[in-house]
């Protein structure tokens, strides 16, 4: 029989190693904790140095209050904090940290060095810790303030180290953390150096506009509107984009609650309400919202990394936000930029860009239609499809049934400005031309890409696009695949890209809009290569296909035939149906005529 196991209280170094998992999951989380400490210490200038995506080094220096010798020792004790003394203090917390576990946790899983000096003291103190064990403590001459260096994160926890992603991916997270923190505190100066390259030098004493311009040089400031509203102790300020400046995801919506970057799904609904009717479905504005409210009205203690906050009165907050957004959006159209001398030429990306490729051009460009592979009929036998499809260069027969699952059909018209209604020998069919176009374009690009037959169309003059750091990271990861698809794309400075060619079939697109859209639609990396390539193609067609309403019958007909020649004709690349068939039997049944 097995001996009963003894219950033991775990030694501190084990507890710290376990706790480390909660607080620091990756180098960016270390950076976040160190930045918060530097800000809480009243730093006016903060220097960040990162090597190897933070796996090799995360270093943060500040010119804040500094720590005396005894405090240095205490700082790395678990639950040692200078920020609260009692449970009640949590209710009115106005510092970023308060749990007193970050430094202990980080020091437990790295080679850690801290040196610090309060301005009033002559000498500073240096402490080194390896895997949670203090190695050395001594006097050191150093400037006032504190520096914390974290090397070889997780070197003593191989299981966790294994889960770190490539330096490029970790760098992306690091930059995001830096950016949100620097945005939250325009009055503080920040430098970021990565692998010996200076990425940002942000002066102290910036206004929010100045900070935004330094961090997002490519943003179209003529389409941003300031917000400023206070109601019942809740204030909302910052910037929101006019509907004309929008994107496919929420990744450029920044919320700061009492100076703390926070995820605020509670606020999504009021953002949606404020933009209702002015943004197409699935599009999102750019937002930089600073919410300040009584610290007692928000609960930051929900999660150790403090990203999610809970509001005691979410209704009030939502009301104030909705009103603030409503007022901001009611301001007149593109007029004033936040600053009369923009650092980079502003670029606009129209909401439903009319300049995107006309379907008819696309159809013309598809001069060699793909062979019919497995265009399955909806309810007719395969033989009914036949091998026929539109001949290159010859206009399609207006209502010929060749290449379709029906023996004959005719296009009756459009309903809802969107769906095409067809009468067929079997009953009724409904076509979504947008989804159909997406499917056709998707397969064509994917085929060109896989068969290495991509044709590129050079642009008359190359253009540059400036992306947000997140988008730039995504695009960089998809760069290889995009080039193989016929995009002439190169990095051009930190987060800018130069475009000098587009794949055939997309050459009528606005290149800047297209590349922005693709970047925004590309998801996190890590997926298999094939999926990344598919993702790029999918994003490209999503971005390229726009207005398909009010197409002449001939074009609908040509599109229909292209669609039915596709490998998977009945869904768009996102899985939505392209064609819905309603048979006469179904109609008879519905009308009770069986
Ligand atoms: P918390 O921030 O939750 O209090 P930490 O483990 O991050 O816990 O830090 C512990 C303590 O160390 C802080 O309360 C603070 O007194 C001190 N400290 C940490 N970093 C700094 C810094 N950069 N400057 C001054 N004091 C610091
Ligand atoms: Mg802290």
PDB file of N, CA and C in Angstrom, residues 449-544:
ATOM      1  N   UNK A 449      -0.957  31.179 -56.746  1.00  0.00           N
ATOM      2  CA  UNK A 449       0.091  31.136 -55.743  1.00  0.00           C
ATOM      3  C   UNK A 449       0.701  29.736 -55.658  1.00  0.00           C
ATOM      4  N   UNK A 450      -0.172  28.721 -55.613  1.00  0.00           N
ATOM      5  CA  UNK A 450       0.327  27.350 -55.454  1.00  0.00           C
ATOM      6  C   UNK A 450       1.050  26.871 -56.692  1.00  0.00           C
ATOM      7  N   UNK A 451       0.555  27.288 -57.846  1.00  0.00           N
ATOM      8  CA  UNK A 451       1.183  26.829 -59.087  1.00  0.00           C
ATOM      9  C   UNK A 451       2.312  27.754 -59.505  1.00  0.00           C
ATOM     10  N   UNK A 452       2.605  28.720 -58.659  1.00  0.00           N
ATOM     11  CA  UNK A 452       3.701  29.660 -58.935  1.00  0.00           C
ATOM     12  C   UNK A 452       3.524  30.342 -60.303  1.00  0.00           C
ATOM     13  N   UNK A 453       2.287  30.646 -60.621  1.00  0.00           N
ATOM     14  CA  UNK A 453       2.046  31.267 -61.919  1.00  0.00           C
ATOM     15  C   UNK A 453       1.595  32.716 -61.745  1.00  0.00           C
ATOM     16  N   UNK A 454       1.898  33.261 -60.594  1.00  0.00           N
ATOM     17  CA  UNK A 454       1.433  34.601 -60.294  1.00  0.00           C
ATOM     18  C   UNK A 454       1.940  35.614 -61.306  1.00  0.00           C
ATOM     19  N   UNK A 455       1.043  36.440 -61.720  1.00  0.00           N
ATOM     20  CA  UNK A 455       1.478  37.543 -62.571  1.00  0.00           C
ATOM     21  C   UNK A 455       1.306  38.817 -61.764  1.00  0.00           C
ATOM     22  N   UNK A 456       2.320  39.652 -61.805  1.00  0.00           N
ATOM     23  CA  UNK A 456       2.244  40.896 -61.052  1.00  0.00           C
ATOM     24  C   UNK A 456       2.114  42.061 -62.004  1.00  0.00           C
ATOM     25  N   UNK A 457       1.387  43.050 -61.581  1.00  0.00           N
ATOM     26  CA  UNK A 457       1.198  44.250 -62.386  1.00  0.00           C
ATOM     27  C   UNK A 457       1.924  45.399 -61.680  1.00  0.00           C
ATOM     28  N   UNK A 458       3.015  45.897 -62.264  1.00  0.00           N
ATOM     29  CA  UNK A 458       3.738  46.972 -61.580  1.00  0.00           C
ATOM     30  C   UNK A 458       2.881  48.226 -61.470  1.00  0.00           C
ATOM     31  N   UNK A 459       3.032  48.961 -60.402  1.00  0.00           N
ATOM     32  CA  UNK A 459       2.309  50.219 -60.244  1.00  0.00           C
ATOM     33  C   UNK A 459       3.046  51.311 -61.007  1.00  0.00           C
ATOM     34  N   UNK A 460       2.293  52.290 -61.453  1.00  0.00           N
ATOM     35  CA  UNK A 460       2.924  53.387 -62.173  1.00  0.00           C
ATOM     36  C   UNK A 460       3.937  54.103 -61.283  1.00  0.00           C
ATOM     37  N   UNK A 461       3.514  54.365 -60.066  1.00  0.00           N
ATOM     38  CA  UNK A 461       4.500  54.900 -59.118  1.00  0.00           C
ATOM     39  C   UNK A 461       4.305  54.180 -57.787  1.00  0.00           C
ATOM     40  N   UNK A 462       5.402  53.696 -57.211  1.00  0.00           N
ATOM     41  CA  UNK A 462       5.305  52.958 -55.957  1.00  0.00           C
ATOM     42  C   UNK A 462       4.734  53.848 -54.857  1.00  0.00           C
ATOM     43  N   UNK A 463       4.031  53.244 -53.926  1.00  0.00           N
ATOM     44  CA  UNK A 463       3.526  54.053 -52.811  1.00  0.00           C
ATOM     45  C   UNK A 463       3.987  53.439 -51.489  1.00  0.00           C
ATOM     46  N   UNK A 464       4.068  54.276 -50.465  1.00  0.00           N
ATOM     47  CA  UNK A 464       4.435  53.757 -49.152  1.00  0.00           C
ATOM     48  C   UNK A 464       3.215  53.802 -48.249  1.00  0.00           C
ATOM     49  N   UNK A 465       3.118  52.821 -47.382  1.00  0.00           N
ATOM     50  CA  UNK A 465       2.072  52.844 -46.355  1.00  0.00           C
ATOM     51  C   UNK A 465       2.738  52.727 -44.997  1.00  0.00           C
ATOM     52  N   UNK A 466       2.220  53.488 -44.083  1.00  0.00           N
ATOM     53  CA  UNK A 466       2.718  53.470 -42.712  1.00  0.00           C
ATOM     54  C   UNK A 466       1.673  52.711 -41.901  1.00  0.00           C
ATOM     55  N   UNK A 467       2.101  51.661 -41.197  1.00  0.00           N
ATOM     56  CA  UNK A 467       1.135  50.854 -40.452  1.00  0.00           C
ATOM     57  C   UNK A 467       1.343  51.022 -38.957  1.00  0.00           C
ATOM     58  N   UNK A 468       0.338  50.614 -38.200  1.00  0.00           N
ATOM     59  CA  UNK A 468       0.534  50.591 -36.751  1.00  0.00           C
ATOM     60  C   UNK A 468       1.495  49.443 -36.451  1.00  0.00           C
ATOM     61  N   UNK A 469       2.206  49.491 -35.316  1.00  0.00           N
ATOM     62  CA  UNK A 469       3.168  48.434 -35.023  1.00  0.00           C
ATOM     63  C   UNK A 469       2.550  47.036 -35.070  1.00  0.00           C
ATOM     64  N   UNK A 470       1.327  46.898 -34.570  1.00  0.00           N
ATOM     65  CA  UNK A 470       0.687  45.576 -34.581  1.00  0.00           C
ATOM     66  C   UNK A 470       0.478  45.113 -36.015  1.00  0.00           C
ATOM     67  N   UNK A 471      -0.074  45.983 -36.829  1.00  0.00           N
ATOM     68  CA  UNK A 471      -0.331  45.619 -38.217  1.00  0.00           C
ATOM     69  C   UNK A 471       0.973  45.348 -38.955  1.00  0.00           C
ATOM     70  N   UNK A 472       1.998  46.163 -38.676  1.00  0.00           N
ATOM     71  CA  UNK A 472       3.273  45.980 -39.362  1.00  0.00           C
ATOM     72  C   UNK A 472       3.839  44.598 -39.036  1.00  0.00           C
ATOM     73  N   UNK A 473       3.707  44.197 -37.787  1.00  0.00           N
ATOM     74  CA  UNK A 473       4.197  42.877 -37.376  1.00  0.00           C
ATOM     75  C   UNK A 473       3.475  41.780 -38.136  1.00  0.00           C
ATOM     76  N   UNK A 474       2.160  41.936 -38.248  1.00  0.00           N
ATOM     77  CA  UNK A 474       1.370  40.923 -38.960  1.00  0.00           C
ATOM     78  C   UNK A 474       1.794  40.852 -40.424  1.00  0.00           C
ATOM     79  N   UNK A 475       1.959  42.024 -41.023  1.00  0.00           N
ATOM     80  CA  UNK A 475       2.283  42.057 -42.445  1.00  0.00           C
ATOM     81  C   UNK A 475       3.667  41.455 -42.685  1.00  0.00           C
ATOM     82  N   UNK A 476       4.583  41.772 -41.779  1.00  0.00           N
ATOM     83  CA  UNK A 476       5.941  41.246 -41.909  1.00  0.00           C
ATOM     84  C   UNK A 476       5.909  39.711 -41.945  1.00  0.00           C
ATOM     85  N   UNK A 477       5.057  39.137 -41.117  1.00  0.00           N
ATOM     86  CA  UNK A 477       4.993  37.679 -41.066  1.00  0.00           C
ATOM     87  C   UNK A 477       4.381  37.093 -42.325  1.00  0.00           C
ATOM     88  N   UNK A 478       3.529  37.866 -42.985  1.00  0.00           N
ATOM     89  CA  UNK A 478       2.894  37.351 -44.193  1.00  0.00           C
ATOM     90  C   UNK A 478       3.625  37.781 -45.466  1.00  0.00           C
ATOM     91  N   UNK A 479       4.755  38.488 -45.294  1.00  0.00           N
ATOM     92  CA  UNK A 479       5.424  39.128 -46.424  1.00  0.00           C
ATOM     93  C   UNK A 479       5.818  38.146 -47.519  1.00  0.00           C
ATOM     94  N   UNK A 480       6.418  37.045 -47.079  1.00  0.00           N
ATOM     95  CA  UNK A 480       6.911  36.052 -48.028  1.00  0.00           C
ATOM     96  C   UNK A 480       5.750  35.553 -48.900  1.00  0.00           C
ATOM     97  N   UNK A 481       4.680  35.169 -48.226  1.00  0.00           N
ATOM     98  CA  UNK A 481       3.515  34.640 -48.937  1.00  0.00           C
ATOM     99  C   UNK A 481       2.935  35.697 -49.873  1.00  0.00           C
ATOM    100  N   UNK A 482       2.877  36.927 -49.418  1.00  0.00           N
ATOM    101  CA  UNK A 482       2.320  37.988 -50.258  1.00  0.00           C
ATOM    102  C   UNK A 482       3.163  38.210 -51.504  1.00  0.00           C
ATOM    103  N   UNK A 483       4.478  38.134 -51.335  1.00  0.00           N
ATOM    104  CA  UNK A 483       5.353  38.337 -52.488  1.00  0.00           C
ATOM    105  C   UNK A 483       5.141  37.232 -53.512  1.00  0.00           C
ATOM    106  N   UNK A 484       4.984  36.000 -53.003  1.00  0.00           N
ATOM    107  CA  UNK A 484       4.769  34.891 -53.933  1.00  0.00           C
ATOM    108  C   UNK A 484       3.448  35.022 -54.665  1.00  0.00           C
ATOM    109  N   UNK A 485       2.579  35.833 -54.106  1.00  0.00           N
ATOM    110  CA  UNK A 485       1.284  36.029 -54.740  1.00  0.00           C
ATOM    111  C   UNK A 485       1.299  37.155 -55.753  1.00  0.00           C
ATOM    112  N   UNK A 486       2.405  37.841 -55.832  1.00  0.00           N
ATOM    113  CA  UNK A 486       2.498  38.899 -56.821  1.00  0.00           C
ATOM    114  C   UNK A 486       2.492  40.300 -56.226  1.00  0.00           C
ATOM    115  N   UNK A 487       2.462  40.391 -54.893  1.00  0.00           N
ATOM    116  CA  UNK A 487       2.573  41.713 -54.282  1.00  0.00           C
ATOM    117  C   UNK A 487       4.035  42.141 -54.327  1.00  0.00           C
ATOM    118  N   UNK A 488       4.304  43.324 -54.866  1.00  0.00           N
ATOM    119  CA  UNK A 488       5.648  43.878 -54.779  1.00  0.00           C
ATOM    120  C   UNK A 488       5.697  44.676 -53.490  1.00  0.00           C
ATOM    121  N   UNK A 489       6.232  44.069 -52.442  1.00  0.00           N
ATOM    122  CA  UNK A 489       6.153  44.665 -51.108  1.00  0.00           C
ATOM    123  C   UNK A 489       7.513  44.588 -50.443  1.00  0.00           C
ATOM    124  N   UNK A 490       7.944  45.703 -49.860  1.00  0.00           N
ATOM    125  CA  UNK A 490       9.203  45.709 -49.138  1.00  0.00           C
ATOM    126  C   UNK A 490       9.084  46.535 -47.887  1.00  0.00           C
ATOM    127  N   UNK A 491       9.868  46.166 -46.889  1.00  0.00           N
ATOM    128  CA  UNK A 491       9.895  46.994 -45.689  1.00  0.00           C
ATOM    129  C   UNK A 491      10.574  48.306 -46.045  1.00  0.00           C
ATOM    130  N   UNK A 492      10.107  49.353 -45.394  1.00  0.00           N
ATOM    131  CA  UNK A 492      10.603  50.675 -45.755  1.00  0.00           C
ATOM    132  C   UNK A 492      10.629  51.496 -44.475  1.00  0.00           C
ATOM    133  N   UNK A 493      11.657  51.237 -43.670  1.00  0.00           N
ATOM    134  CA  UNK A 493      11.708  51.913 -42.376  1.00  0.00           C
ATOM    135  C   UNK A 493      11.007  51.082 -41.330  1.00  0.00           C
ATOM    136  N   UNK A 494      10.809  51.651 -40.184  1.00  0.00           N
ATOM    137  CA  UNK A 494      10.342  50.891 -39.017  1.00  0.00           C
ATOM    138  C   UNK A 494       9.024  50.143 -39.268  1.00  0.00           C
ATOM    139  N   UNK A 495       7.941  50.861 -39.454  1.00  0.00           N
ATOM    140  CA  UNK A 495       6.664  50.189 -39.650  1.00  0.00           C
ATOM    141  C   UNK A 495       6.035  50.580 -40.985  1.00  0.00           C
ATOM    142  N   UNK A 496       6.880  50.981 -41.916  1.00  0.00           N
ATOM    143  CA  UNK A 496       6.357  51.389 -43.220  1.00  0.00           C
ATOM    144  C   UNK A 496       6.740  50.350 -44.273  1.00  0.00           C
ATOM    145  N   UNK A 497       5.926  50.301 -45.304  1.00  0.00           N
ATOM    146  CA  UNK A 497       6.164  49.363 -46.394  1.00  0.00           C
ATOM    147  C   UNK A 497       6.022  50.101 -47.715  1.00  0.00           C
ATOM    148  N   UNK A 498       6.759  49.630 -48.706  1.00  0.00           N
ATOM    149  CA  UNK A 498       6.626  50.239 -50.020  1.00  0.00           C
ATOM    150  C   UNK A 498       5.995  49.189 -50.942  1.00  0.00           C
ATOM    151  N   UNK A 499       5.018  49.631 -51.724  1.00  0.00           N
ATOM    152  CA  UNK A 499       4.312  48.718 -52.630  1.00  0.00           C
ATOM    153  C   UNK A 499       4.632  49.156 -54.045  1.00  0.00           C
ATOM    154  N   UNK A 500       5.139  48.240 -54.881  1.00  0.00           N
ATOM    155  CA  UNK A 500       5.384  48.645 -56.261  1.00  0.00           C
ATOM    156  C   UNK A 500       4.712  47.724 -57.284  1.00  0.00           C
ATOM    157  N   UNK A 501       3.994  46.695 -56.818  1.00  0.00           N
ATOM    158  CA  UNK A 501       3.242  45.864 -57.759  1.00  0.00           C
ATOM    159  C   UNK A 501       2.101  45.170 -57.027  1.00  0.00           C
ATOM    160  N   UNK A 502       1.056  44.868 -57.785  1.00  0.00           N
ATOM    161  CA  UNK A 502      -0.071  44.115 -57.233  1.00  0.00           C
ATOM    162  C   UNK A 502      -0.309  42.892 -58.100  1.00  0.00           C
ATOM    163  N   UNK A 503      -0.863  41.822 -57.525  1.00  0.00           N
ATOM    164  CA  UNK A 503      -1.153  40.646 -58.340  1.00  0.00           C
ATOM    165  C   UNK A 503      -2.193  40.992 -59.410  1.00  0.00           C
ATOM    166  N   UNK A 504      -2.065  40.350 -60.547  1.00  0.00           N
ATOM    167  CA  UNK A 504      -3.070  40.523 -61.590  1.00  0.00           C
ATOM    168  C   UNK A 504      -4.418  40.087 -61.022  1.00  0.00           C
ATOM    169  N   UNK A 505      -5.429  40.861 -61.280  1.00  0.00           N
ATOM    170  CA  UNK A 505      -6.744  40.592 -60.710  1.00  0.00           C
ATOM    171  C   UNK A 505      -7.033  41.567 -59.583  1.00  0.00           C
ATOM    172  N   UNK A 506      -5.972  42.127 -58.999  1.00  0.00           N
ATOM    173  CA  UNK A 506      -6.170  43.089 -57.918  1.00  0.00           C
ATOM    174  C   UNK A 506      -5.629  44.463 -58.303  1.00  0.00           C
ATOM    175  N   UNK A 507      -5.183  44.570 -59.564  1.00  0.00           N
ATOM    176  CA  UNK A 507      -4.444  45.791 -59.911  1.00  0.00           C
ATOM    177  C   UNK A 507      -5.289  47.059 -59.869  1.00  0.00           C
ATOM    178  N   UNK A 508      -6.602  46.904 -59.827  1.00  0.00           N
ATOM    179  CA  UNK A 508      -7.423  48.100 -59.749  1.00  0.00           C
ATOM    180  C   UNK A 508      -7.664  48.554 -58.319  1.00  0.00           C
ATOM    181  N   UNK A 509      -7.181  47.769 -57.361  1.00  0.00           N
ATOM    182  CA  UNK A 509      -7.397  48.142 -55.966  1.00  0.00           C
ATOM    183  C   UNK A 509      -6.559  49.346 -55.619  1.00  0.00           C
ATOM    184  N   UNK A 510      -6.989  50.044 -54.593  1.00  0.00           N
ATOM    185  CA  UNK A 510      -6.151  51.073 -54.009  1.00  0.00           C
ATOM    186  C   UNK A 510      -5.076  50.333 -53.199  1.00  0.00           C
ATOM    187  N   UNK A 511      -3.796  50.401 -53.628  1.00  0.00           N
ATOM    188  CA  UNK A 511      -2.774  49.542 -53.010  1.00  0.00           C
ATOM    189  C   UNK A 511      -2.635  49.766 -51.500  1.00  0.00           C
ATOM    190  N   UNK A 512      -2.712  51.033 -51.100  1.00  0.00           N
ATOM    191  CA  UNK A 512      -2.559  51.329 -49.675  1.00  0.00           C
ATOM    192  C   UNK A 512      -3.681  50.705 -48.861  1.00  0.00           C
ATOM    193  N   UNK A 513      -4.918  50.901 -49.320  1.00  0.00           N
ATOM    194  CA  UNK A 513      -6.065  50.344 -48.621  1.00  0.00           C
ATOM    195  C   UNK A 513      -5.958  48.831 -48.562  1.00  0.00           C
ATOM    196  N   UNK A 514      -5.594  48.249 -49.692  1.00  0.00           N
ATOM    197  CA  UNK A 514      -5.507  46.796 -49.785  1.00  0.00           C
ATOM    198  C   UNK A 514      -4.508  46.253 -48.772  1.00  0.00           C
ATOM    199  N   UNK A 515      -3.322  46.847 -48.733  1.00  0.00           N
ATOM    200  CA  UNK A 515      -2.284  46.343 -47.838  1.00  0.00           C
ATOM    201  C   UNK A 515      -2.663  46.571 -46.370  1.00  0.00           C
ATOM    202  N   UNK A 516      -3.271  47.714 -46.075  1.00  0.00           N
ATOM    203  CA  UNK A 516      -3.743  47.952 -44.710  1.00  0.00           C
ATOM    204  C   UNK A 516      -4.747  46.901 -44.280  1.00  0.00           C
ATOM    205  N   UNK A 517      -5.671  46.633 -45.193  1.00  0.00           N
ATOM    206  CA  UNK A 517      -6.723  45.668 -44.889  1.00  0.00           C
ATOM    207  C   UNK A 517      -6.141  44.284 -44.662  1.00  0.00           C
ATOM    208  N   UNK A 518      -5.214  43.913 -45.524  1.00  0.00           N
ATOM    209  CA  UNK A 518      -4.609  42.591 -45.398  1.00  0.00           C
ATOM    210  C   UNK A 518      -3.911  42.483 -44.049  1.00  0.00           C
ATOM    211  N   UNK A 519      -3.165  43.525 -43.701  1.00  0.00           N
ATOM    212  CA  UNK A 519      -2.442  43.506 -42.433  1.00  0.00           C
ATOM    213  C   UNK A 519      -3.419  43.342 -41.276  1.00  0.00           C
ATOM    214  N   UNK A 520      -4.529  44.070 -41.350  1.00  0.00           N
ATOM    215  CA  UNK A 520      -5.474  44.025 -40.242  1.00  0.00           C
ATOM    216  C   UNK A 520      -6.180  42.675 -40.151  1.00  0.00           C
ATOM    217  N   UNK A 521      -6.309  42.012 -41.293  1.00  0.00           N
ATOM    218  CA  UNK A 521      -7.049  40.748 -41.285  1.00  0.00           C
ATOM    219  C   UNK A 521      -6.162  39.552 -40.984  1.00  0.00           C
ATOM    220  N   UNK A 522      -4.862  39.740 -41.094  1.00  0.00           N
ATOM    221  CA  UNK A 522      -3.969  38.618 -40.814  1.00  0.00           C
ATOM    222  C   UNK A 522      -3.927  38.388 -39.323  1.00  0.00           C
ATOM    223  N   UNK A 523      -4.134  37.174 -38.940  1.00  0.00           N
ATOM    224  CA  UNK A 523      -4.206  36.896 -37.514  1.00  0.00           C
ATOM    225  C   UNK A 523      -2.848  36.610 -36.920  1.00  0.00           C
ATOM    226  N   UNK A 524      -2.884  36.324 -35.654  1.00  0.00           N
ATOM    227  CA  UNK A 524      -1.681  35.899 -34.953  1.00  0.00           C
ATOM    228  C   UNK A 524      -0.970  34.806 -35.741  1.00  0.00           C
ATOM    229  N   UNK A 525       0.356  34.801 -35.660  1.00  0.00           N
ATOM    230  CA  UNK A 525       1.086  33.759 -36.369  1.00  0.00           C
ATOM    231  C   UNK A 525       1.023  32.448 -35.586  1.00  0.00           C
ATOM    232  N   UNK A 526       1.832  31.520 -35.956  1.00  0.00           N
ATOM    233  CA  UNK A 526       1.881  30.287 -35.183  1.00  0.00           C
ATOM    234  C   UNK A 526       1.110  29.195 -35.894  1.00  0.00           C
ATOM    235  N   UNK A 527       0.170  29.576 -36.727  1.00  0.00           N
ATOM    236  CA  UNK A 527      -0.575  28.578 -37.474  1.00  0.00           C
ATOM    237  C   UNK A 527       0.371  27.966 -38.524  1.00  0.00           C
ATOM    238  N   UNK A 528      -0.019  26.845 -39.047  1.00  0.00           N
ATOM    239  CA  UNK A 528       0.810  26.183 -40.050  1.00  0.00           C
ATOM    240  C   UNK A 528       0.986  27.118 -41.246  1.00  0.00           C
ATOM    241  N   UNK A 529       2.047  26.890 -42.001  1.00  0.00           N
ATOM    242  CA  UNK A 529       2.362  27.773 -43.109  1.00  0.00           C
ATOM    243  C   UNK A 529       1.226  27.853 -44.127  1.00  0.00           C
ATOM    244  N   UNK A 530       0.672  26.672 -44.402  1.00  0.00           N
ATOM    245  CA  UNK A 530      -0.401  26.634 -45.391  1.00  0.00           C
ATOM    246  C   UNK A 530      -1.536  27.558 -44.964  1.00  0.00           C
ATOM    247  N   UNK A 531      -1.845  27.576 -43.686  1.00  0.00           N
ATOM    248  CA  UNK A 531      -2.949  28.402 -43.213  1.00  0.00           C
ATOM    249  C   UNK A 531      -2.607  29.876 -43.345  1.00  0.00           C
ATOM    250  N   UNK A 532      -1.351  30.194 -43.111  1.00  0.00           N
ATOM    251  CA  UNK A 532      -0.944  31.589 -43.249  1.00  0.00           C
ATOM    252  C   UNK A 532      -1.154  32.048 -44.687  1.00  0.00           C
ATOM    253  N   UNK A 533      -0.723  31.200 -45.611  1.00  0.00           N
ATOM    254  CA  UNK A 533      -0.885  31.560 -47.019  1.00  0.00           C
ATOM    255  C   UNK A 533      -2.356  31.706 -47.364  1.00  0.00           C
ATOM    256  N   UNK A 534      -3.138  30.758 -46.878  1.00  0.00           N
ATOM    257  CA  UNK A 534      -4.574  30.858 -47.147  1.00  0.00           C
ATOM    258  C   UNK A 534      -5.149  32.120 -46.532  1.00  0.00           C
ATOM    259  N   UNK A 535      -4.641  32.423 -45.345  1.00  0.00           N
ATOM    260  CA  UNK A 535      -5.094  33.627 -44.652  1.00  0.00           C
ATOM    261  C   UNK A 535      -4.802  34.872 -45.464  1.00  0.00           C
ATOM    262  N   UNK A 536      -3.612  34.899 -46.041  1.00  0.00           N
ATOM    263  CA  UNK A 536      -3.230  36.064 -46.852  1.00  0.00           C
ATOM    264  C   UNK A 536      -4.167  36.186 -48.045  1.00  0.00           C
ATOM    265  N   UNK A 537      -4.393  35.070 -48.686  1.00  0.00           N
ATOM    266  CA  UNK A 537      -5.269  35.092 -49.864  1.00  0.00           C
ATOM    267  C   UNK A 537      -6.676  35.530 -49.462  1.00  0.00           C
ATOM    268  N   UNK A 538      -7.135  34.953 -48.361  1.00  0.00           N
ATOM    269  CA  UNK A 538      -8.478  35.265 -47.903  1.00  0.00           C
ATOM    270  C   UNK A 538      -8.603  36.760 -47.598  1.00  0.00           C
ATOM    271  N   UNK A 539      -7.570  37.269 -46.919  1.00  0.00           N
ATOM    272  CA  UNK A 539      -7.583  38.688 -46.573  1.00  0.00           C
ATOM    273  C   UNK A 539      -7.554  39.536 -47.835  1.00  0.00           C
ATOM    274  N   UNK A 540      -6.728  39.097 -48.802  1.00  0.00           N
ATOM    275  CA  UNK A 540      -6.618  39.860 -50.042  1.00  0.00           C
ATOM    276  C   UNK A 540      -7.969  39.950 -50.731  1.00  0.00           C
ATOM    277  N   UNK A 541      -8.698  38.830 -50.784  1.00  0.00           N
ATOM    278  CA  UNK A 541      -9.978  38.939 -51.501  1.00  0.00           C
ATOM    279  C   UNK A 541     -10.997  39.675 -50.681  1.00  0.00           C
ATOM    280  N   UNK A 542     -10.953  39.475 -49.395  1.00  0.00           N
ATOM    281  CA  UNK A 542     -11.912  40.211 -48.580  1.00  0.00           C
ATOM    282  C   UNK A 542     -11.725  41.705 -48.803  1.00  0.00           C
ATOM    283  N   UNK A 543     -10.449  42.094 -48.874  1.00  0.00           N
ATOM    284  CA  UNK A 543     -10.142  43.511 -49.036  1.00  0.00           C
ATOM    285  C   UNK A 543     -10.480  44.010 -50.438  1.00  0.00           C
ATOM    286  N   UNK A 544     -10.347  43.120 -51.411  1.00  0.00           N
ATOM    287  CA  UNK A 544     -10.500  43.572 -52.788  1.00  0.00           C
ATOM    288  C   UNK A 544     -11.952  43.617 -53.229  1.00  0.00           C
TER     289      UNK A 544
END
